Short mmCIF file of C-alpha atoms in Angstrom, two decimals:
data_model
loop_
_atom_site.label_atom_id
_atom_site.label_comp_id
_atom_site.label_asym_id
_atom_site.label_seq_id
_atom_site.Cartn_x
_atom_site.Cartn_y
_atom_site.Cartn_z
CA UNK A 1 10.38 12.22 9.40
CA UNK A 2 12.51 10.67 11.93
CA UNK A 3 10.84 9.67 15.18
CA UNK A 4 13.17 8.80 18.28
CA UNK A 5 12.32 7.21 21.33
CA UNK A 6 10.07 8.93 23.79
CA UNK A 7 8.80 11.29 20.71
CA UNK A 8 5.57 11.70 18.91
CA UNK A 9 6.05 13.48 15.43
CA UNK A 10 3.52 14.00 12.81
CA UNK A 11 3.88 15.32 9.34
CA UNK A 12 1.10 17.60 7.41
CA UNK A 13 0.43 16.94 3.91
CA UNK A 14 -1.79 19.54 1.98
CA UNK A 15 -1.72 18.78 -1.58
CA UNK A 16 -1.06 15.69 -3.74
CA UNK A 17 -2.56 12.21 -4.01
CA UNK A 18 -1.32 9.52 -1.62
CA UNK A 19 -2.24 5.74 -1.18
CA UNK A 20 -0.43 4.68 2.21
CA UNK A 21 2.38 5.49 4.38
CA UNK A 22 6.12 4.05 4.27
CA UNK A 23 7.29 3.15 7.80
CA UNK A 24 10.79 1.74 8.49
CA UNK A 25 12.45 0.83 11.72
CA UNK A 26 16.16 1.49 11.72
CA UNK A 27 17.79 -0.77 14.05
CA UNK A 28 21.35 -0.75 14.96
CA UNK A 29 22.88 -3.33 17.78
CA UNK A 30 24.35 -2.49 21.00
CA UNK A 31 27.15 -4.51 20.68
CA UNK A 32 29.64 -5.79 18.19
CA UNK A 33 29.52 -9.21 16.70
CA UNK A 34 25.65 -9.45 17.84
CA UNK A 35 22.85 -10.28 15.38
CA UNK A 36 19.47 -8.61 15.59
CA UNK A 37 16.40 -10.97 15.66
CA UNK A 38 12.58 -10.40 15.26
CA UNK A 39 12.11 -10.06 19.04
CA UNK A 40 14.36 -7.02 19.44
CA UNK A 41 11.66 -4.89 17.87
CA UNK A 42 8.04 -4.92 19.85
CA UNK A 43 5.80 -3.56 17.05
CA UNK A 44 2.51 -3.36 19.53
CA UNK A 45 4.31 -0.46 21.14
CA UNK A 46 4.56 1.74 17.88
CA UNK A 47 1.43 3.72 17.69
CA UNK A 48 0.28 5.04 14.16
CA UNK A 49 -2.31 7.52 13.37
CA UNK A 50 -3.56 8.80 10.08
CA UNK A 51 -6.07 11.52 9.86
CA UNK A 52 -7.98 13.46 6.90
CA UNK A 53 -9.34 17.03 7.63
CA UNK A 54 -11.64 17.95 5.26
CA UNK A 55 -14.59 20.47 5.12
CA UNK A 56 -14.62 20.79 8.85
CA UNK A 57 -14.90 17.07 9.23
CA UNK A 58 -12.33 14.88 10.77
CA UNK A 59 -11.79 11.26 9.26
CA UNK A 60 -9.62 8.92 11.43
CA UNK A 61 -8.35 6.61 8.51
CA UNK A 62 -6.25 4.53 10.77
CA UNK A 63 -5.44 4.58 14.22
CA UNK A 64 -3.55 1.44 16.18
CA UNK A 65 -0.03 -0.27 16.76
CA UNK A 66 1.96 -1.06 14.00
CA UNK A 67 1.74 -5.16 14.90
CA UNK A 68 -2.01 -4.90 13.93
CA UNK A 69 -1.56 -2.33 11.05
CA UNK A 70 1.56 -3.99 9.78
CA UNK A 71 0.00 -7.30 9.65
CA UNK A 72 -3.13 -6.44 8.21
CA UNK A 73 -1.18 -4.89 5.35
CA UNK A 74 1.18 -7.39 4.89
CA UNK A 75 -0.37 -11.00 5.60
CA UNK A 76 -1.70 -11.44 1.85
CA UNK A 77 1.76 -9.87 0.31
CA UNK A 78 5.01 -10.58 1.81
CA UNK A 79 4.67 -10.59 5.63
CA UNK A 80 8.26 -11.93 5.46
CA UNK A 81 9.83 -8.58 4.54
CA UNK A 82 7.79 -6.90 7.56
CA UNK A 83 8.67 -9.39 10.30
CA UNK A 84 12.33 -10.30 8.88
CA UNK A 85 13.35 -7.20 7.42
CA UNK A 86 16.49 -6.44 5.73
CA UNK A 87 20.33 -6.90 6.96
CA UNK A 88 21.96 -3.65 6.12
CA UNK A 89 25.10 -4.38 7.93
CA UNK A 90 25.92 -8.14 9.05
CA UNK A 91 27.53 -8.35 12.53
CA UNK A 92 31.19 -8.89 12.69
CA UNK A 93 34.13 -8.63 15.05
CA UNK A 94 34.42 -5.07 14.08
CA UNK A 95 31.14 -4.04 13.00
CA UNK A 96 27.50 -3.60 14.68
CA UNK A 97 24.68 -5.32 12.84
CA UNK A 98 22.12 -3.05 10.94
CA UNK A 99 18.77 -4.12 10.30
CA UNK A 100 15.66 -2.30 8.63
CA UNK A 101 12.31 -3.43 9.20
CA UNK A 102 10.00 -1.84 6.33
CA UNK A 103 6.20 -1.80 5.40
CA UNK A 104 3.75 0.19 3.33
CA UNK A 105 0.41 0.65 5.20
CA UNK A 106 -2.09 0.68 2.51
CA UNK A 107 -5.09 3.02 2.56
CA UNK A 108 -7.14 0.87 0.55
CA UNK A 109 -7.18 3.79 -1.87
CA UNK A 110 -6.38 6.99 -3.07
CA UNK A 111 -6.60 10.27 -1.03
CA UNK A 112 -6.52 13.44 -3.20
CA UNK A 113 -6.18 16.65 -1.21
CA UNK A 114 -7.53 19.75 -2.69
CA UNK A 115 -8.59 23.15 -1.07
CA UNK A 116 -7.99 23.31 2.77
CA UNK A 117 -7.72 19.43 2.90
CA UNK A 118 -5.00 18.04 5.18
CA UNK A 119 -3.76 14.71 5.76
CA UNK A 120 -1.85 14.22 9.18
CA UNK A 121 0.48 10.92 9.57
CA UNK A 122 1.49 10.59 13.45
CA UNK A 123 4.11 8.13 14.88
CA UNK A 124 4.37 7.89 18.54
CA UNK A 125 7.39 5.90 20.74
CA UNK A 126 7.41 5.25 24.16
CA UNK A 127 10.89 6.01 25.92
CA UNK A 128 11.42 2.48 26.73
CA UNK A 129 9.84 -1.01 25.63
CA UNK A 130 9.74 -1.08 21.76
CA UNK A 131 13.20 -2.14 21.20
CA UNK A 132 15.22 -4.66 23.38
CA UNK A 133 18.58 -3.93 25.37
CA UNK A 134 20.20 -5.67 22.48
CA UNK A 135 19.41 -2.67 20.30
CA UNK A 136 21.13 0.80 20.78
CA UNK A 137 18.33 3.09 21.36
CA UNK A 138 20.21 6.20 20.67
CA UNK A 139 21.18 5.08 17.07
CA UNK A 140 17.66 3.34 16.28
CA UNK A 141 14.82 5.07 15.17
CA UNK A 142 11.29 5.04 13.14
CA UNK A 143 11.24 6.87 9.69
CA UNK A 144 8.01 7.82 8.02
CA UNK A 145 6.53 9.47 5.05
CA UNK A 146 3.23 9.48 2.77
CA UNK A 147 3.40 7.70 -0.40
CA UNK A 148 2.53 9.67 -3.50
CA UNK A 149 0.25 7.80 -5.80
CA UNK A 150 -1.13 8.01 -9.35
CA UNK A 151 -5.17 7.31 -9.50
CA UNK A 152 -8.44 8.68 -8.82
CA UNK A 153 -10.34 9.34 -5.19
CA UNK A 154 -13.50 7.32 -5.33
CA UNK A 155 -14.05 6.58 -1.12
CA UNK A 156 -12.48 7.04 2.01
CA UNK A 157 -10.92 3.94 3.32
CA UNK A 158 -10.74 3.15 7.10
CA UNK A 159 -8.88 0.29 8.43
CA UNK A 160 -10.16 -0.87 12.13
CA UNK A 161 -9.73 -3.59 14.46
CA UNK A 162 -12.08 -5.24 17.02
CA UNK A 163 -10.25 -7.35 19.89
CA UNK A 164 -11.31 -10.52 21.52
CA UNK A 165 -11.29 -10.83 25.10
CA UNK A 166 -9.32 -13.30 26.95
CA UNK A 167 -11.36 -16.68 27.60
CA UNK A 168 -14.04 -15.63 24.85
CA UNK A 169 -16.81 -18.50 24.07
CA UNK A 170 -18.53 -17.20 21.17
CA UNK A 171 -18.79 -13.67 19.60
CA UNK A 172 -20.77 -11.89 16.66
CA UNK A 173 -19.00 -8.78 14.77
CA UNK A 174 -20.99 -6.66 12.58
CA UNK A 175 -18.38 -5.02 10.31
CA UNK A 176 -21.47 -3.80 8.20
CA UNK A 177 -21.20 -2.33 4.67
CA UNK A 178 -18.74 -1.83 1.93
CA UNK A 179 -16.02 -4.37 3.54
CA UNK A 180 -13.07 -5.01 0.83
CA UNK A 181 -10.57 -6.79 3.38
CA UNK A 182 -11.07 -8.76 6.22
CA UNK A 183 -8.99 -11.20 8.43
CA UNK A 184 -8.64 -12.93 11.87
CA UNK A 185 -5.27 -12.25 13.43
CA UNK A 186 -3.55 -14.27 16.10
CA UNK A 187 -0.25 -13.23 17.61
CA UNK A 188 0.50 -15.81 20.17
CA UNK A 189 0.25 -19.32 18.48
CA UNK A 190 3.33 -20.71 16.76
CA UNK A 191 1.53 -23.91 15.74
CA UNK A 192 -1.79 -25.49 14.96
CA UNK A 193 -2.01 -27.47 18.13
CA UNK A 194 -3.99 -25.38 20.13
CA UNK A 195 -6.87 -23.98 17.93
CA UNK A 196 -8.06 -20.61 18.50
CA UNK A 197 -11.25 -20.94 16.42
CA UNK A 198 -13.38 -24.08 16.26
CA UNK A 199 -16.01 -22.77 14.06
CA UNK A 200 -16.43 -19.34 12.20
CA UNK A 201 -19.23 -18.15 9.72
CA UNK A 202 -19.72 -15.15 7.50
CA UNK A 203 -22.97 -13.79 6.33
CA UNK A 204 -23.56 -10.82 3.93
CA UNK A 205 -25.76 -9.52 1.01
CA UNK A 206 -24.07 -11.93 -1.45
CA UNK A 207 -21.56 -14.27 0.48
CA UNK A 208 -22.26 -16.92 3.16
CA UNK A 209 -20.10 -19.59 4.20
CA UNK A 210 -19.62 -21.62 7.14
CA UNK A 211 -16.16 -22.92 8.37
CA UNK A 212 -14.53 -25.54 10.84
CA UNK A 213 -11.24 -25.27 11.88
CA UNK A 214 -9.80 -27.33 9.16
CA UNK A 215 -12.13 -25.78 6.65
CA UNK A 216 -10.62 -22.62 7.59
CA UNK A 217 -6.99 -23.43 6.60
CA UNK A 218 -7.99 -24.59 3.27
CA UNK A 219 -10.14 -21.30 3.05
CA UNK A 220 -7.36 -19.01 3.89
CA UNK A 221 -4.72 -20.56 1.33
CA UNK A 222 -7.71 -20.18 -1.77
CA UNK A 223 -7.26 -16.39 -0.80
CA UNK A 224 -3.74 -16.12 -2.61
CA UNK A 225 -4.33 -18.11 -5.79
CA UNK A 226 -1.37 -20.64 -5.01
CA UNK A 227 1.39 -17.87 -5.13
CA UNK A 228 3.55 -18.76 -2.15
CA UNK A 229 5.55 -15.74 -2.85
CA UNK A 230 2.65 -13.71 -1.57
CA UNK A 231 2.07 -15.58 1.37
CA UNK A 232 5.39 -16.09 2.35
CA UNK A 233 7.58 -13.70 0.97
CA UNK A 234 10.38 -13.93 -1.87
CA UNK A 235 13.42 -15.63 0.39
CA UNK A 236 14.18 -17.06 3.31
CA UNK A 237 15.94 -14.40 6.03
CA UNK A 238 19.39 -13.22 5.38
CA UNK A 239 20.33 -13.50 8.78
CA UNK A 240 22.05 -16.89 9.03
CA UNK A 241 22.98 -16.39 12.33
CA UNK A 242 19.53 -15.95 13.66
CA UNK A 243 18.73 -19.01 15.98
CA UNK A 244 15.82 -20.10 13.86
CA UNK A 245 15.42 -19.67 10.04
CA UNK A 246 11.85 -19.35 8.99
CA UNK A 247 9.81 -17.53 6.57
CA UNK A 248 6.96 -14.88 7.38
CA UNK A 249 3.65 -16.81 7.46
CA UNK A 250 5.12 -19.37 9.72
CA UNK A 251 5.14 -16.90 12.66
CA UNK A 252 1.55 -16.61 12.17
CA UNK A 253 -0.23 -19.97 11.50
CA UNK A 254 -3.49 -19.22 13.03
CA UNK A 255 -3.78 -15.83 11.25
CA UNK A 256 -6.63 -16.04 8.21
CA UNK A 257 -7.60 -14.22 5.36
CA UNK A 258 -11.44 -14.51 5.64
CA UNK A 259 -12.04 -12.16 2.54
CA UNK A 260 -10.01 -10.52 -0.04
CA UNK A 261 -12.04 -8.32 -1.85
CA UNK A 262 -9.25 -6.38 -3.81
CA UNK A 263 -8.37 -9.60 -5.34
CA UNK A 264 -11.76 -9.95 -7.04
CA UNK A 265 -12.62 -6.69 -7.27
CA UNK A 266 -15.81 -7.34 -4.78
CA UNK A 267 -17.25 -6.04 -1.56
CA UNK A 268 -19.68 -7.02 1.12
CA UNK A 269 -22.48 -5.41 2.72
CA UNK A 270 -24.86 -6.15 5.82
CA UNK A 271 -21.69 -8.24 6.82
CA UNK A 272 -21.56 -10.26 9.99
CA UNK A 273 -19.07 -12.55 11.37
CA UNK A 274 -19.98 -15.35 14.17
CA UNK A 275 -16.77 -17.05 15.69
CA UNK A 276 -17.01 -20.00 18.20
CA UNK A 277 -13.72 -20.04 20.24
CA UNK A 278 -11.81 -22.73 22.19
CA UNK A 279 -12.30 -20.61 25.44
CA UNK A 280 -9.00 -21.86 27.21
CA UNK A 281 -6.85 -21.28 24.37
CA UNK A 282 -7.87 -17.48 23.94
CA UNK A 283 -5.29 -15.00 25.74
CA UNK A 284 -5.87 -11.28 26.21
CA UNK A 285 -5.14 -9.03 23.55
CA UNK A 286 -3.82 -11.81 21.25
CA UNK A 287 -6.66 -11.97 18.98
CA UNK A 288 -8.37 -9.62 16.60
CA UNK A 289 -10.75 -9.33 13.79
CA UNK A 290 -9.37 -6.76 11.12
CA UNK A 291 -11.08 -5.29 8.14
CA UNK A 292 -11.29 -2.40 5.81
CA UNK A 293 -14.38 -0.49 5.11
CA UNK A 294 -15.06 2.61 3.23
CA UNK A 295 -17.44 5.51 2.82
CA UNK A 296 -18.46 7.18 -0.59
CA UNK A 297 -20.33 10.14 -1.86
CA UNK A 298 -22.08 11.02 -5.40
CA UNK A 299 -19.88 13.99 -5.71
CA UNK A 300 -16.41 12.12 -5.20
CA UNK A 301 -17.40 9.34 -7.59
CA UNK A 302 -18.64 11.86 -10.33
CA UNK A 303 -15.38 13.59 -9.84
CA UNK A 304 -13.37 10.58 -10.16
CA UNK A 305 -15.33 9.68 -13.63
CA UNK A 306 -14.99 13.21 -14.86
CA UNK A 307 -11.33 13.53 -14.52
CA UNK A 308 -10.98 9.91 -15.97
CA UNK A 309 -12.95 10.88 -18.79
CA UNK A 310 -10.74 13.95 -19.41
CA UNK A 311 -7.59 12.00 -19.26
CA UNK A 312 -8.85 9.57 -21.50
CA UNK A 313 -9.58 12.28 -24.02
CA UNK A 314 -6.19 13.78 -23.84
CA UNK A 315 -4.82 10.30 -24.28
CA UNK A 316 -6.82 9.80 -27.36
CA UNK A 317 -5.86 13.25 -28.81
CA UNK A 318 -2.20 12.37 -28.37
CA UNK A 319 -2.29 9.27 -30.15
CA UNK A 320 -4.39 10.88 -33.01
CA UNK A 321 -1.94 13.81 -33.38
CA UNK A 322 0.95 12.87 -35.64
CA UNK A 323 4.57 13.73 -34.21
CA UNK A 324 6.37 16.45 -35.88
#
């Protein structure tokens, strides 16, 4: 599905299994021999909404802007590709630069559509403000589609964000139960000098930790098993003509992975996060607590177990039956 400036488009899916959506920003330079840079796309102006309709209930799986959702999806997995994109055409005297900024927004589980289920994906663009004057807004657009997956639905995942108000001094957040991923996101600091957080603590049913800012830096790095490619991407940006050459997380030095349950197959219940801020450094709408949670019911889990057992039996039968 293609979305152009000033449009709101949605795609409806009624069958299949999906675990996220692909979203590509296709950008064409307005002039010849002009490189496209990160600031040419304002991701906070791109609205994303994913809704599941099932048994007369409406579940909002995610609803926010692309800056929040894309950063949440990629902070621990190649943020570089999301923020720098791929150069499809290099700028030249006879060529306009073309860049594709791409991301997969993971749901955090499989969604299996049966019966009268509907999965609705909606992307909205304003008339102006989502790209700079350096970009041809007639030739540029957003493309998206739901991602087919192979797996069993065991729960309904939800991605949520809570904003930190300007000049906040101390805040308590209560994400609650079934927390599988959690991070603090900051978008206005490009170094570590003006510290946003002075102290952060997490309490839950099985995990309690209290961190100063310096300890938070170490804790953040520990979430990635030392794999630099996960935190920074696989390579430096290709756009050598850009003013600066920096890898992904160099842009977000004060964004922190707080809990990565997917990595250790764990979750938090009764989760509470207390954060003390250096209030003079806290700007409006630049700091967020993001987390992924889920809802589950006995019938859905039992169906997943039954389907898994059926497929295992089929696999054993296939192995045991001699080939003719």
